Amino acid sequence: MIVCPSPKCGSPNVADLPHYWQSLPSESPLKAKYAPPAAADASYWAALVAVVLGIAVMVSGSVLIGLLVTAGGVGWGALVYRRAAEAEARLADWNNSRVCLACTGTF
């Protein structure tokens, strides 16, 4: 049996946070408080275009500039990937969270 970890509460009246959030009416002020974290915009198009453009510049003869543009595209892709992974981790934490219905604390 899961109980609230708060030393002041200890109530066994605990619910899964995602299920509790879905059961709330849309006009509830708690709907925003317990909302899932925002998803990251994981679009790799800009990084892909930069890499292709950098390769095209290298082939045309300007190797240094082409390498810089390609490295920038790879760096941008890595940054987008990291942000998407962090957002996915926050969502996984939210999906595994619980809410105490007595003291409204989350854990």
mmCIF file of C-alpha atoms in Angstrom:
data_model
loop_
_atom_site.group_PDB
_atom_site.id
_atom_site.type_symbol
_atom_site.label_atom_id
_atom_site.label_comp_id
_atom_site.label_asym_id
_atom_site.label_seq_id
_atom_site.Cartn_x
_atom_site.Cartn_y
_atom_site.Cartn_z
ATOM 1 C CA MET A 1 0.000 0.000 0.000
ATOM 2 C CA ILE A 2 1.351 3.407 -0.976
ATOM 3 C CA VAL A 3 1.057 6.199 1.576
ATOM 4 C CA CYS A 4 1.936 9.871 1.388
ATOM 5 C CA PRO A 5 5.605 10.366 2.340
ATOM 6 C CA SER A 6 4.885 13.698 4.043
ATOM 7 C CA PRO A 7 5.523 13.426 7.803
ATOM 8 C CA LYS A 8 2.512 15.672 8.448
ATOM 9 C CA CYS A 9 0.131 13.594 6.321
ATOM 10 C CA GLY A 10 0.844 9.873 5.847
ATOM 11 C CA SER A 11 -2.533 9.375 4.167
ATOM 12 C CA PRO A 12 -3.157 6.206 2.148
ATOM 13 C CA ASN A 13 -5.436 8.231 -0.167
ATOM 14 C CA VAL A 14 -2.955 8.369 -3.071
ATOM 15 C CA ALA A 15 -3.573 8.368 -6.853
ATOM 16 C CA ASP A 16 -1.421 8.161 -9.955
ATOM 17 C CA LEU A 17 -0.831 11.731 -11.131
ATOM 18 C CA PRO A 18 -1.603 11.153 -14.856
ATOM 19 C CA HIS A 19 -4.908 9.418 -14.069
ATOM 20 C CA TYR A 20 -5.838 12.069 -11.512
ATOM 21 C CA TRP A 21 -5.012 14.866 -13.979
ATOM 22 C CA GLN A 22 -7.147 13.261 -16.710
ATOM 23 C CA SER A 23 -10.086 12.903 -14.322
ATOM 24 C CA LEU A 24 -10.100 16.607 -13.435
ATOM 25 C CA PRO A 25 -12.696 18.766 -15.197
ATOM 26 C CA SER A 26 -11.273 21.230 -17.701
ATOM 27 C CA GLU A 27 -12.312 24.253 -15.604
ATOM 28 C CA SER A 28 -10.508 22.982 -12.492
ATOM 29 C CA PRO A 29 -7.642 25.208 -11.286
ATOM 30 C CA LEU A 30 -5.704 22.028 -10.477
ATOM 31 C CA LYS A 31 -5.686 21.085 -14.177
ATOM 32 C CA ALA A 32 -2.891 23.616 -14.802
ATOM 33 C CA LYS A 33 -1.062 22.831 -11.550
ATOM 34 C CA TYR A 34 -0.734 19.109 -12.279
ATOM 35 C CA ALA A 35 -0.402 19.381 -16.078
ATOM 36 C CA PRO A 36 2.214 17.265 -17.846
ATOM 37 C CA PRO A 37 5.466 18.978 -18.812
ATOM 38 C CA ALA A 38 5.653 20.621 -22.206
ATOM 39 C CA ALA A 39 7.035 18.592 -25.077
ATOM 40 C CA ALA A 40 10.214 19.778 -26.774
ATOM 41 C CA ASP A 41 10.137 20.824 -30.398
ATOM 42 C CA ALA A 42 12.470 18.192 -31.856
ATOM 43 C CA SER A 43 12.876 19.214 -35.468
ATOM 44 C CA TYR A 44 16.149 18.165 -37.037
ATOM 45 C CA TRP A 45 15.522 19.862 -40.405
ATOM 46 C CA ALA A 46 17.698 22.907 -39.706
ATOM 47 C CA ALA A 47 20.578 20.713 -38.563
ATOM 48 C CA LEU A 48 20.222 18.458 -41.586
ATOM 49 C CA VAL A 49 20.132 21.412 -43.986
ATOM 50 C CA ALA A 50 23.238 22.909 -42.342
ATOM 51 C CA VAL A 51 25.138 19.621 -42.665
ATOM 52 C CA VAL A 52 24.171 19.216 -46.324
ATOM 53 C CA LEU A 53 25.005 22.863 -47.034
ATOM 54 C CA GLY A 54 28.373 22.471 -45.299
ATOM 55 C CA ILE A 55 29.186 19.402 -47.372
ATOM 56 C CA ALA A 56 28.185 21.252 -50.532
ATOM 57 C CA VAL A 57 30.448 24.181 -49.597
ATOM 58 C CA MET A 58 33.338 21.778 -48.906
ATOM 59 C CA VAL A 59 32.877 20.082 -52.269
ATOM 60 C CA SER A 60 32.816 23.444 -54.040
ATOM 61 C CA GLY A 61 36.278 24.256 -52.715
ATOM 62 C CA SER A 62 35.976 26.193 -49.440
ATOM 63 C CA VAL A 63 36.914 23.434 -47.037
ATOM 64 C CA LEU A 64 37.282 25.526 -43.872
ATOM 65 C CA ILE A 65 33.921 27.270 -44.206
ATOM 66 C CA GLY A 66 32.279 23.980 -45.155
ATOM 67 C CA LEU A 67 33.705 22.304 -42.061
ATOM 68 C CA LEU A 68 32.478 25.151 -39.851
ATOM 69 C CA VAL A 69 28.955 24.992 -41.306
ATOM 70 C CA THR A 70 28.890 21.188 -41.012
ATOM 71 C CA ALA A 71 30.137 21.343 -37.422
ATOM 72 C CA GLY A 72 27.456 23.919 -36.633
ATOM 73 C CA GLY A 73 24.783 21.638 -38.068
ATOM 74 C CA VAL A 74 26.041 18.678 -36.076
ATOM 75 C CA GLY A 75 26.161 20.811 -32.924
ATOM 76 C CA TRP A 76 22.626 22.058 -33.508
ATOM 77 C CA GLY A 77 21.432 18.476 -34.017
ATOM 78 C CA ALA A 78 23.083 17.407 -30.763
ATOM 79 C CA LEU A 79 21.430 20.292 -28.905
ATOM 80 C CA VAL A 80 18.000 19.423 -30.300
ATOM 81 C CA TYR A 81 18.544 15.772 -29.357
ATOM 82 C CA ARG A 82 19.547 16.720 -25.795
ATOM 83 C CA ARG A 83 16.491 18.939 -25.345
ATOM 84 C CA ALA A 84 14.210 16.196 -26.651
ATOM 85 C CA ALA A 85 15.788 13.629 -24.323
ATOM 86 C CA GLU A 86 15.398 15.937 -21.316
ATOM 87 C CA ALA A 87 11.746 16.580 -22.175
ATOM 88 C CA GLU A 88 11.161 12.850 -22.522
ATOM 89 C CA ALA A 89 12.755 12.266 -19.101
ATOM 90 C CA ARG A 90 10.535 14.950 -17.514
ATOM 91 C CA LEU A 91 7.462 13.314 -19.059
ATOM 92 C CA ALA A 92 8.546 9.882 -17.791
ATOM 93 C CA ASP A 93 8.976 11.330 -14.278
ATOM 94 C CA TRP A 94 5.514 12.897 -14.498
ATOM 95 C CA ASN A 95 4.010 9.587 -15.673
ATOM 96 C CA ASN A 96 5.521 7.844 -12.624
ATOM 97 C CA SER A 97 4.410 10.500 -10.115
ATOM 98 C CA ARG A 98 1.666 10.174 -7.558
ATOM 99 C CA VAL A 99 -0.515 12.739 -5.845
ATOM 100 C CA CYS A 100 -1.804 12.641 -2.277
ATOM 101 C CA LEU A 101 -5.485 13.479 -2.309
ATOM 102 C CA ALA A 102 -5.390 14.567 1.347
ATOM 103 C CA CYS A 103 -2.557 17.129 1.288
ATOM 104 C CA THR A 104 -2.339 17.545 -2.560
ATOM 105 C CA GLY A 105 1.423 16.945 -2.481
ATOM 106 C CA THR A 106 3.125 15.134 -5.330
ATOM 107 C CA PHE A 107 5.856 12.554 -5.064
#
